mmCIF file of C-alpha atoms in Angstrom:
data_model
loop_
_atom_site.group_PDB
_atom_site.id
_atom_site.type_symbol
_atom_site.label_atom_id
_atom_site.label_comp_id
_atom_site.label_asym_id
_atom_site.label_seq_id
_atom_site.Cartn_x
_atom_site.Cartn_y
_atom_site.Cartn_z
ATOM 1 C CA UNK A 39 -7.292 6.732 12.174
ATOM 2 C CA UNK A 40 -6.054 3.163 12.467
ATOM 3 C CA UNK A 41 -4.066 4.060 15.565
ATOM 4 C CA UNK A 42 -7.063 5.834 17.126
ATOM 5 C CA UNK A 43 -9.272 2.839 16.419
ATOM 6 C CA UNK A 44 -6.753 0.409 17.939
ATOM 7 C CA UNK A 45 -6.389 2.559 21.052
ATOM 8 C CA UNK A 46 -10.095 3.218 21.523
ATOM 9 C CA UNK A 47 -10.800 -0.517 21.291
ATOM 10 C CA UNK A 48 -7.800 -1.368 23.493
ATOM 11 C CA UNK A 49 -6.340 -3.595 20.799
ATOM 12 C CA UNK A 50 -2.622 -4.338 20.706
ATOM 13 C CA UNK A 51 -2.191 -6.845 17.879
ATOM 14 C CA UNK A 52 0.918 -8.963 17.465
ATOM 15 C CA UNK A 53 0.722 -8.324 13.730
ATOM 16 C CA UNK A 54 -1.219 -6.277 11.208
ATOM 17 C CA UNK A 55 -1.811 -7.618 7.716
ATOM 18 C CA UNK A 56 -2.247 -4.999 5.023
ATOM 19 C CA UNK A 57 -3.278 -5.939 1.502
ATOM 20 C CA UNK A 58 -2.627 -3.522 -1.393
ATOM 21 C CA UNK A 59 -3.716 -0.080 -0.122
ATOM 22 C CA UNK A 60 -3.964 -1.615 3.355
ATOM 23 C CA UNK A 61 -0.250 -2.422 3.096
ATOM 24 C CA UNK A 62 0.471 1.273 2.702
ATOM 25 C CA UNK A 63 -1.729 2.022 5.712
ATOM 26 C CA UNK A 64 -0.026 -0.664 7.826
ATOM 27 C CA UNK A 65 3.465 0.601 6.966
ATOM 28 C CA UNK A 66 2.490 4.210 7.594
ATOM 29 C CA UNK A 67 1.025 3.220 10.980
ATOM 30 C CA UNK A 68 4.097 1.207 11.932
ATOM 31 C CA UNK A 69 6.501 4.057 11.217
ATOM 32 C CA UNK A 70 4.442 6.966 12.520
ATOM 33 C CA UNK A 71 3.201 5.440 15.738
ATOM 34 C CA UNK A 72 6.354 3.550 16.748
ATOM 35 C CA UNK A 73 4.380 0.379 16.877
ATOM 36 C CA UNK A 74 6.128 -2.808 17.972
ATOM 37 C CA UNK A 75 3.492 -4.690 16.016
ATOM 38 C CA UNK A 76 4.836 -6.779 13.152
ATOM 39 C CA UNK A 77 3.476 -5.972 9.723
ATOM 40 C CA UNK A 78 2.681 -8.295 6.850
ATOM 41 C CA UNK A 79 2.323 -6.481 3.552
ATOM 42 C CA UNK A 80 0.663 -8.413 0.726
ATOM 43 C CA UNK A 81 0.935 -6.768 -2.701
ATOM 44 C CA UNK A 82 1.492 -3.482 -0.860
ATOM 45 C CA UNK A 83 0.705 -0.269 -2.697
ATOM 46 C CA UNK A 84 3.890 1.470 -1.587
ATOM 47 C CA UNK A 85 4.366 3.119 -4.975
ATOM 48 C CA UNK A 86 1.952 3.552 -7.822
ATOM 49 C CA UNK A 87 2.965 2.784 -11.363
ATOM 50 C CA UNK A 88 3.732 5.884 -13.410
ATOM 51 C CA UNK A 89 1.335 5.786 -16.318
ATOM 52 C CA UNK A 90 0.255 8.249 -18.939
ATOM 53 C CA UNK A 91 -2.858 8.824 -16.835
ATOM 54 C CA UNK A 92 -0.855 9.636 -13.690
ATOM 55 C CA UNK A 93 1.591 11.826 -15.638
ATOM 56 C CA UNK A 94 -1.303 13.719 -17.188
ATOM 57 C CA UNK A 95 -2.917 14.163 -13.769
ATOM 58 C CA UNK A 96 0.317 15.630 -12.335
ATOM 59 C CA UNK A 97 0.751 17.900 -15.339
ATOM 60 C CA UNK A 98 -2.817 19.170 -15.248
ATOM 61 C CA UNK A 99 -2.541 19.738 -11.500
ATOM 62 C CA UNK A 100 0.356 22.145 -12.070
ATOM 63 C CA UNK A 101 -1.475 24.167 -14.702
ATOM 64 C CA UNK A 102 -5.020 23.957 -13.349
ATOM 65 C CA UNK A 103 -6.121 26.759 -11.035
ATOM 66 C CA UNK A 104 -6.735 25.622 -7.456
ATOM 67 C CA UNK A 105 -10.479 26.224 -7.778
ATOM 68 C CA UNK A 106 -10.685 23.527 -10.473
ATOM 69 C CA UNK A 107 -8.170 21.049 -9.095
ATOM 70 C CA UNK A 108 -10.516 19.297 -6.629
ATOM 71 C CA UNK A 109 -13.227 18.913 -9.257
ATOM 72 C CA UNK A 110 -10.720 17.647 -11.816
ATOM 73 C CA UNK A 111 -9.235 15.187 -9.307
ATOM 74 C CA UNK A 112 -12.680 13.772 -8.504
ATOM 75 C CA UNK A 113 -13.589 13.394 -12.194
ATOM 76 C CA UNK A 114 -10.188 11.869 -13.006
ATOM 77 C CA UNK A 115 -10.370 9.348 -10.164
ATOM 78 C CA UNK A 116 -13.983 8.498 -10.941
ATOM 79 C CA UNK A 117 -13.047 7.629 -14.511
ATOM 80 C CA UNK A 118 -9.669 5.918 -13.996
ATOM 81 C CA UNK A 119 -9.919 4.222 -10.606
ATOM 82 C CA UNK A 120 -12.232 1.252 -10.446
ATOM 83 C CA UNK A 121 -12.233 1.355 -6.627
ATOM 84 C CA UNK A 122 -12.496 5.115 -6.081
ATOM 85 C CA UNK A 123 -16.189 5.272 -6.998
ATOM 86 C CA UNK A 124 -17.014 2.547 -4.490
ATOM 87 C CA UNK A 125 -15.269 4.291 -1.601
ATOM 88 C CA UNK A 126 -16.797 6.217 1.259
ATOM 89 C CA UNK A 127 -15.684 9.833 1.804
ATOM 90 C CA UNK A 128 -13.337 8.520 4.527
ATOM 91 C CA UNK A 129 -11.795 5.958 2.175
ATOM 92 C CA UNK A 130 -11.392 8.541 -0.609
ATOM 93 C CA UNK A 131 -9.629 10.958 1.778
ATOM 94 C CA UNK A 132 -7.379 8.141 3.010
ATOM 95 C CA UNK A 133 -6.578 7.146 -0.549
ATOM 96 C CA UNK A 134 -5.653 10.734 -1.407
ATOM 97 C CA UNK A 135 -3.399 10.992 1.656
ATOM 98 C CA UNK A 136 -1.519 7.709 1.247
ATOM 99 C CA UNK A 137 -1.835 6.155 -2.212
ATOM 100 C CA UNK A 138 -0.350 9.092 -4.073
ATOM 101 C CA UNK A 139 2.908 8.941 -2.108
ATOM 102 C CA UNK A 140 5.994 6.820 -2.586
ATOM 103 C CA UNK A 141 6.163 5.018 0.762
ATOM 104 C CA UNK A 142 9.101 2.759 -0.059
ATOM 105 C CA UNK A 143 11.581 4.896 1.936
ATOM 106 C CA UNK A 144 9.551 4.160 5.084
ATOM 107 C CA UNK A 145 10.689 0.535 4.898
ATOM 108 C CA UNK A 146 14.167 1.644 5.999
ATOM 109 C CA UNK A 147 12.625 2.748 9.298
ATOM 110 C CA UNK A 148 11.270 -0.710 10.101
ATOM 111 C CA UNK A 149 13.389 -3.436 11.694
ATOM 112 C CA UNK A 150 13.789 -6.305 9.212
ATOM 113 C CA UNK A 151 12.393 -8.895 11.631
ATOM 114 C CA UNK A 152 9.192 -6.827 11.967
ATOM 115 C CA UNK A 153 8.105 -6.819 8.311
ATOM 116 C CA UNK A 154 7.162 -9.428 5.724
ATOM 117 C CA UNK A 155 6.498 -8.424 2.114
ATOM 118 C CA UNK A 156 4.592 -10.822 -0.153
ATOM 119 C CA UNK A 157 4.188 -10.246 -3.878
ATOM 120 C CA UNK A 158 2.967 -12.154 -6.874
ATOM 121 C CA UNK A 159 5.596 -12.486 -9.584
ATOM 122 C CA UNK A 160 3.062 -11.320 -12.212
ATOM 123 C CA UNK A 161 1.695 -8.351 -10.267
ATOM 124 C CA UNK A 162 1.589 -5.324 -12.572
ATOM 125 C CA UNK A 163 -0.196 -3.015 -10.106
ATOM 126 C CA UNK A 164 2.401 -3.284 -7.352
ATOM 127 C CA UNK A 165 5.260 -5.257 -8.881
ATOM 128 C CA UNK A 166 7.998 -6.643 -6.652
ATOM 129 C CA UNK A 167 10.541 -4.866 -8.849
ATOM 130 C CA UNK A 168 9.548 -1.652 -7.059
ATOM 131 C CA UNK A 169 11.645 -2.952 -4.163
ATOM 132 C CA UNK A 170 14.755 -3.809 -6.178
ATOM 133 C CA UNK A 171 16.770 -1.343 -4.041
ATOM 134 C CA UNK A 172 15.388 -2.617 -0.737
ATOM 135 C CA UNK A 173 18.277 -4.008 1.318
ATOM 136 C CA UNK A 174 16.433 -6.730 3.227
ATOM 137 C CA UNK A 175 15.667 -9.152 0.411
ATOM 138 C CA UNK A 176 15.038 -11.968 2.926
ATOM 139 C CA UNK A 177 11.840 -10.140 3.902
ATOM 140 C CA UNK A 178 10.443 -10.317 0.372
ATOM 141 C CA UNK A 179 8.568 -13.465 -0.626
ATOM 142 C CA UNK A 180 7.529 -13.884 -4.250
ATOM 143 C CA UNK A 181 4.650 -16.194 -5.114
ATOM 144 C CA UNK A 182 4.924 -17.834 -8.516
ATOM 145 C CA UNK A 183 2.085 -17.235 -10.981
ATOM 146 C CA UNK A 184 0.564 -14.661 -8.661
ATOM 147 C CA UNK A 185 -0.770 -11.299 -9.689
ATOM 148 C CA UNK A 186 -2.214 -8.499 -7.571
ATOM 149 C CA UNK A 187 -5.083 -10.724 -6.461
ATOM 150 C CA UNK A 188 -2.842 -13.342 -4.817
ATOM 151 C CA UNK A 189 -4.985 -13.328 -1.707
ATOM 152 C CA UNK A 190 -7.740 -14.890 -3.782
ATOM 153 C CA UNK A 191 -5.638 -17.083 -6.034
ATOM 154 C CA UNK A 192 -2.886 -18.240 -3.640
ATOM 155 C CA UNK A 193 -4.238 -18.204 -0.070
ATOM 156 C CA UNK A 194 -2.353 -21.337 1.016
ATOM 157 C CA UNK A 195 1.027 -19.969 -0.095
ATOM 158 C CA UNK A 196 0.367 -16.660 1.649
ATOM 159 C CA UNK A 197 -0.750 -18.415 4.823
ATOM 160 C CA UNK A 198 2.399 -20.553 4.832
ATOM 161 C CA UNK A 199 4.611 -17.479 4.483
ATOM 162 C CA UNK A 200 2.739 -15.698 7.284
ATOM 163 C CA UNK A 201 2.950 -18.696 9.631
ATOM 164 C CA UNK A 202 6.679 -19.009 9.028
ATOM 165 C CA UNK A 203 7.194 -15.279 9.644
ATOM 166 C CA UNK A 204 5.142 -15.155 12.856
ATOM 167 C CA UNK A 205 6.675 -18.323 14.281
ATOM 168 C CA UNK A 206 10.308 -17.255 13.894
#
């Protein structure tokens, strides 16, 4: 949908910034549409933390008949996801398609000079440790005392990292 929107509006950006779930969307777009656009991923949701809730959801999905699985998924997400209830049907479908996947392997398909990853060192939703096996450590910038909301708490540091990345 992002690619269709860019094409229909005749937009060819130099860079796309994706924050959290938007980081997953930006990476997915970059890889699947062979975009030469640079991507800046801030606290990207490339992998979700395995929790008791997510384990239980996977387990129940395997034992729940198909007829109940959609209803269960909606109830589960409504209870455990603070953002799911606020989403439009489009956003919920996008979330289901992207946020449940481990997108970290897609990073290997992106040229190092075309991606910047910015994390807060205290982010527990999308911790930088999820990329401990990522080979291009120079692309990862860690902001001290930042959590998942670093766009709100550390805008100057993020802006500095972005300016450096785009001007090199």
